[in-house]
Amino acid sequence: LGGTWNAIPDLFDVSLGGFWEQGAAPKESYHLDFPSADRFGIGSGLSFALGKESGLKLVVAYLYLRLDDVSVDASDGTVYQQRPLDPCTTERPCTYGEDGDKMLPHTPVANAGSYESQFHQFALAIDAQF
């Protein structure tokens, strides 16, 4: 949800917006490479025309993005340490979990822990309209 206000028509604009997004994966599969937690963000920007007829604008923008904190217990994690030189084989098979309903490789859970994430993004750009 957001919008832009033309403070000085054709010369100066002010933008403000925000969003919320639901995480796409369960917390058991959360890891650093693809963080997928519920998140929200808010952004703002200013744009200045570089001459009335040039079609160029100088844009300054900022975005704050925060992901919900996630904690994954080692007994719940589903991301395992990758061992391409020592995969599960008939000589060294994968083992079954305690409940017997899932295969577990002979490598440790790699995504156990607590995660806190936030981002601050600044942008300086030239907007060219043709």
PDB file of C-alpha atoms in Angstrom:
ATOM      1  CA  LEU A   1       0.000   0.000   0.000  1.00  0.00           C
ATOM      2  CA  GLY A   2       1.489   3.339  -0.930  1.00  0.00           C
ATOM      3  CA  GLY A   3       1.350   6.415  -3.023  1.00  0.00           C
ATOM      4  CA  THR A   4       3.117   9.413  -4.440  1.00  0.00           C
ATOM      5  CA  TRP A   5       2.268  13.042  -3.816  1.00  0.00           C
ATOM      6  CA  ASN A   6       3.248  15.538  -6.501  1.00  0.00           C
ATOM      7  CA  ALA A   7       4.311  18.285  -4.095  1.00  0.00           C
ATOM      8  CA  ILE A   8       5.400  20.575  -6.934  1.00  0.00           C
ATOM      9  CA  PRO A   9       3.856  19.253 -10.151  1.00  0.00           C
ATOM     10  CA  ASP A  10       6.436  18.137 -12.741  1.00  0.00           C
ATOM     11  CA  LEU A  11       9.318  19.071 -10.371  1.00  0.00           C
ATOM     12  CA  PHE A  12       9.173  17.344  -6.964  1.00  0.00           C
ATOM     13  CA  ASP A  13       7.454  14.122  -5.770  1.00  0.00           C
ATOM     14  CA  VAL A  14       7.251  12.472  -2.342  1.00  0.00           C
ATOM     15  CA  SER A  15       6.499   8.733  -2.080  1.00  0.00           C
ATOM     16  CA  LEU A  16       5.637   6.554   0.909  1.00  0.00           C
ATOM     17  CA  GLY A  17       4.513   2.955   1.116  1.00  0.00           C
ATOM     18  CA  GLY A  18       4.568  -0.243   3.086  1.00  0.00           C
ATOM     19  CA  PHE A  19       3.845  -3.942   2.805  1.00  0.00           C
ATOM     20  CA  TRP A  20       3.436  -7.189   4.743  1.00  0.00           C
ATOM     21  CA  GLU A  21       4.243 -10.593   3.279  1.00  0.00           C
ATOM     22  CA  GLN A  22       3.611 -14.032   4.709  1.00  0.00           C
ATOM     23  CA  GLY A  23       6.566 -16.444   4.755  1.00  0.00           C
ATOM     24  CA  ALA A  24       6.421 -19.090   2.031  1.00  0.00           C
ATOM     25  CA  ALA A  25       8.045 -22.032   3.846  1.00  0.00           C
ATOM     26  CA  PRO A  26       7.625 -23.641   7.266  1.00  0.00           C
ATOM     27  CA  LYS A  27      10.057 -22.622   9.993  1.00  0.00           C
ATOM     28  CA  GLU A  28      11.570 -26.135  10.057  1.00  0.00           C
ATOM     29  CA  SER A  29      13.181 -25.437   6.681  1.00  0.00           C
ATOM     30  CA  TYR A  30      14.326 -21.882   7.491  1.00  0.00           C
ATOM     31  CA  HIS A  31      17.992 -21.196   6.724  1.00  0.00           C
ATOM     32  CA  LEU A  32      20.356 -18.361   5.851  1.00  0.00           C
ATOM     33  CA  ASP A  33      20.368 -18.866   2.082  1.00  0.00           C
ATOM     34  CA  PHE A  34      16.612 -18.411   1.657  1.00  0.00           C
ATOM     35  CA  PRO A  35      15.049 -16.684   4.663  1.00  0.00           C
ATOM     36  CA  SER A  36      11.302 -17.172   4.477  1.00  0.00           C
ATOM     37  CA  ALA A  37       9.628 -15.639   7.506  1.00  0.00           C
ATOM     38  CA  ASP A  38       6.728 -13.247   7.730  1.00  0.00           C
ATOM     39  CA  ARG A  39       8.078  -9.802   6.905  1.00  0.00           C
ATOM     40  CA  PHE A  40       7.055  -6.189   6.682  1.00  0.00           C
ATOM     41  CA  GLY A  41       8.642  -3.210   5.068  1.00  0.00           C
ATOM     42  CA  ILE A  42       8.214   0.513   4.784  1.00  0.00           C
ATOM     43  CA  GLY A  43       9.796   2.745   2.196  1.00  0.00           C
ATOM     44  CA  SER A  44       9.947   6.368   1.199  1.00  0.00           C
ATOM     45  CA  GLY A  45      11.422   8.371  -1.587  1.00  0.00           C
ATOM     46  CA  LEU A  46      11.929  11.799  -3.086  1.00  0.00           C
ATOM     47  CA  SER A  47      12.295  12.589  -6.761  1.00  0.00           C
ATOM     48  CA  PHE A  48      13.496  15.833  -8.267  1.00  0.00           C
ATOM     49  CA  ALA A  49      13.045  16.716 -11.934  1.00  0.00           C
ATOM     50  CA  LEU A  50      16.299  17.711 -13.626  1.00  0.00           C
ATOM     51  CA  GLY A  51      14.678  20.306 -15.856  1.00  0.00           C
ATOM     52  CA  LYS A  52      11.021  20.553 -16.891  1.00  0.00           C
ATOM     53  CA  GLU A  53      11.374  18.946 -20.320  1.00  0.00           C
ATOM     54  CA  SER A  54      14.434  16.697 -19.848  1.00  0.00           C
ATOM     55  CA  GLY A  55      12.566  13.527 -18.795  1.00  0.00           C
ATOM     56  CA  LEU A  56      15.225  12.969 -16.130  1.00  0.00           C
ATOM     57  CA  LYS A  57      14.674  12.745 -12.392  1.00  0.00           C
ATOM     58  CA  LEU A  58      17.057  12.341  -9.485  1.00  0.00           C
ATOM     59  CA  VAL A  59      15.586   9.775  -7.077  1.00  0.00           C
ATOM     60  CA  VAL A  60      16.571   9.252  -3.426  1.00  0.00           C
ATOM     61  CA  ALA A  61      14.892   6.315  -1.666  1.00  0.00           C
ATOM     62  CA  TYR A  62      14.999   4.295   1.551  1.00  0.00           C
ATOM     63  CA  LEU A  63      13.538   0.889   2.507  1.00  0.00           C
ATOM     64  CA  TYR A  64      13.375  -0.748   5.931  1.00  0.00           C
ATOM     65  CA  LEU A  65      12.622  -4.487   5.859  1.00  0.00           C
ATOM     66  CA  ARG A  66      12.174  -6.633   8.985  1.00  0.00           C
ATOM     67  CA  LEU A  67      11.624 -10.376   9.156  1.00  0.00           C
ATOM     68  CA  ASP A  68       9.935 -12.000  12.148  1.00  0.00           C
ATOM     69  CA  ASP A  69      12.342 -13.726  14.518  1.00  0.00           C
ATOM     70  CA  VAL A  70      12.570 -17.493  13.960  1.00  0.00           C
ATOM     71  CA  SER A  71      13.923 -20.222  16.255  1.00  0.00           C
ATOM     72  CA  VAL A  72      14.531 -23.731  14.944  1.00  0.00           C
ATOM     73  CA  ASP A  73      15.263 -26.551  17.378  1.00  0.00           C
ATOM     74  CA  ALA A  74      17.760 -29.195  16.213  1.00  0.00           C
ATOM     75  CA  SER A  75      15.075 -31.885  16.593  1.00  0.00           C
ATOM     76  CA  ASP A  76      12.757 -29.975  14.211  1.00  0.00           C
ATOM     77  CA  GLY A  77      15.259 -28.819  11.558  1.00  0.00           C
ATOM     78  CA  THR A  78      14.956 -30.268   8.059  1.00  0.00           C
ATOM     79  CA  VAL A  79      18.024 -28.743   6.406  1.00  0.00           C
ATOM     80  CA  TYR A  80      21.043 -31.012   6.708  1.00  0.00           C
ATOM     81  CA  GLN A  81      24.725 -30.345   6.219  1.00  0.00           C
ATOM     82  CA  GLN A  82      25.629 -31.064   2.601  1.00  0.00           C
ATOM     83  CA  ARG A  83      28.336 -33.673   2.107  1.00  0.00           C
ATOM     84  CA  PRO A  84      28.753 -34.216  -1.646  1.00  0.00           C
ATOM     85  CA  LEU A  85      31.955 -36.218  -1.117  1.00  0.00           C
ATOM     86  CA  ASP A  86      30.235 -38.535   1.400  1.00  0.00           C
ATOM     87  CA  PRO A  87      26.582 -39.027   0.342  1.00  0.00           C
ATOM     88  CA  CYS A  88      24.273 -41.760   1.604  1.00  0.00           C
ATOM     89  CA  THR A  89      25.225 -45.062  -0.056  1.00  0.00           C
ATOM     90  CA  THR A  90      24.545 -48.762   0.435  1.00  0.00           C
ATOM     91  CA  GLU A  91      27.792 -48.997   2.434  1.00  0.00           C
ATOM     92  CA  ARG A  92      26.816 -46.015   4.585  1.00  0.00           C
ATOM     93  CA  PRO A  93      23.042 -45.707   4.352  1.00  0.00           C
ATOM     94  CA  CYS A  94      20.864 -42.947   5.662  1.00  0.00           C
ATOM     95  CA  THR A  95      19.309 -43.735   9.024  1.00  0.00           C
ATOM     96  CA  TYR A  96      15.723 -43.498  10.179  1.00  0.00           C
ATOM     97  CA  GLY A  97      14.499 -40.932  12.665  1.00  0.00           C
ATOM     98  CA  GLU A  98      13.349 -41.980  16.130  1.00  0.00           C
ATOM     99  CA  ASP A  99       9.716 -41.979  15.059  1.00  0.00           C
ATOM    100  CA  GLY A 100      10.574 -44.123  12.041  1.00  0.00           C
ATOM    101  CA  ASP A 101       8.655 -41.988   9.561  1.00  0.00           C
ATOM    102  CA  LYS A 102      11.413 -40.017   7.866  1.00  0.00           C
ATOM    103  CA  MET A 103      14.854 -40.651   6.446  1.00  0.00           C
ATOM    104  CA  LEU A 104      17.665 -38.723   8.101  1.00  0.00           C
ATOM    105  CA  PRO A 105      21.088 -38.480   6.525  1.00  0.00           C
ATOM    106  CA  HIS A 106      24.190 -39.170   8.604  1.00  0.00           C
ATOM    107  CA  THR A 107      24.930 -35.451   8.740  1.00  0.00           C
ATOM    108  CA  PRO A 108      23.884 -32.908  11.379  1.00  0.00           C
ATOM    109  CA  VAL A 109      20.992 -30.494  11.096  1.00  0.00           C
ATOM    110  CA  ALA A 110      22.409 -27.287   9.627  1.00  0.00           C
ATOM    111  CA  ASN A 111      19.586 -24.847  10.294  1.00  0.00           C
ATOM    112  CA  ALA A 112      19.147 -25.122  14.069  1.00  0.00           C
ATOM    113  CA  GLY A 113      19.341 -21.827  15.893  1.00  0.00           C
ATOM    114  CA  SER A 114      17.735 -18.424  16.253  1.00  0.00           C
ATOM    115  CA  TYR A 115      17.461 -15.940  13.406  1.00  0.00           C
ATOM    116  CA  GLU A 116      16.879 -12.194  13.518  1.00  0.00           C
ATOM    117  CA  SER A 117      16.905 -10.241  10.259  1.00  0.00           C
ATOM    118  CA  GLN A 118      16.423  -6.660   9.199  1.00  0.00           C
ATOM    119  CA  PHE A 119      17.651  -4.659   6.255  1.00  0.00           C
ATOM    120  CA  HIS A 120      18.169  -0.978   5.535  1.00  0.00           C
ATOM    121  CA  GLN A 121      18.429  -0.160   1.843  1.00  0.00           C
ATOM    122  CA  PHE A 122      19.310   3.228   0.441  1.00  0.00           C
ATOM    123  CA  ALA A 123      19.131   4.122  -3.226  1.00  0.00           C
ATOM    124  CA  LEU A 124      20.302   7.008  -5.350  1.00  0.00           C
ATOM    125  CA  ALA A 125      19.219   6.785  -8.972  1.00  0.00           C
ATOM    126  CA  ILE A 126      18.551   8.658 -12.174  1.00  0.00           C
ATOM    127  CA  ASP A 127      15.107   7.990 -13.662  1.00  0.00           C
ATOM    128  CA  ALA A 128      15.029   8.477 -17.439  1.00  0.00           C
ATOM    129  CA  GLN A 129      11.689   8.591 -19.229  1.00  0.00           C
ATOM    130  CA  PHE A 130      11.607   8.259 -23.005  1.00  0.00           C
TER     131      PHE A 130
END
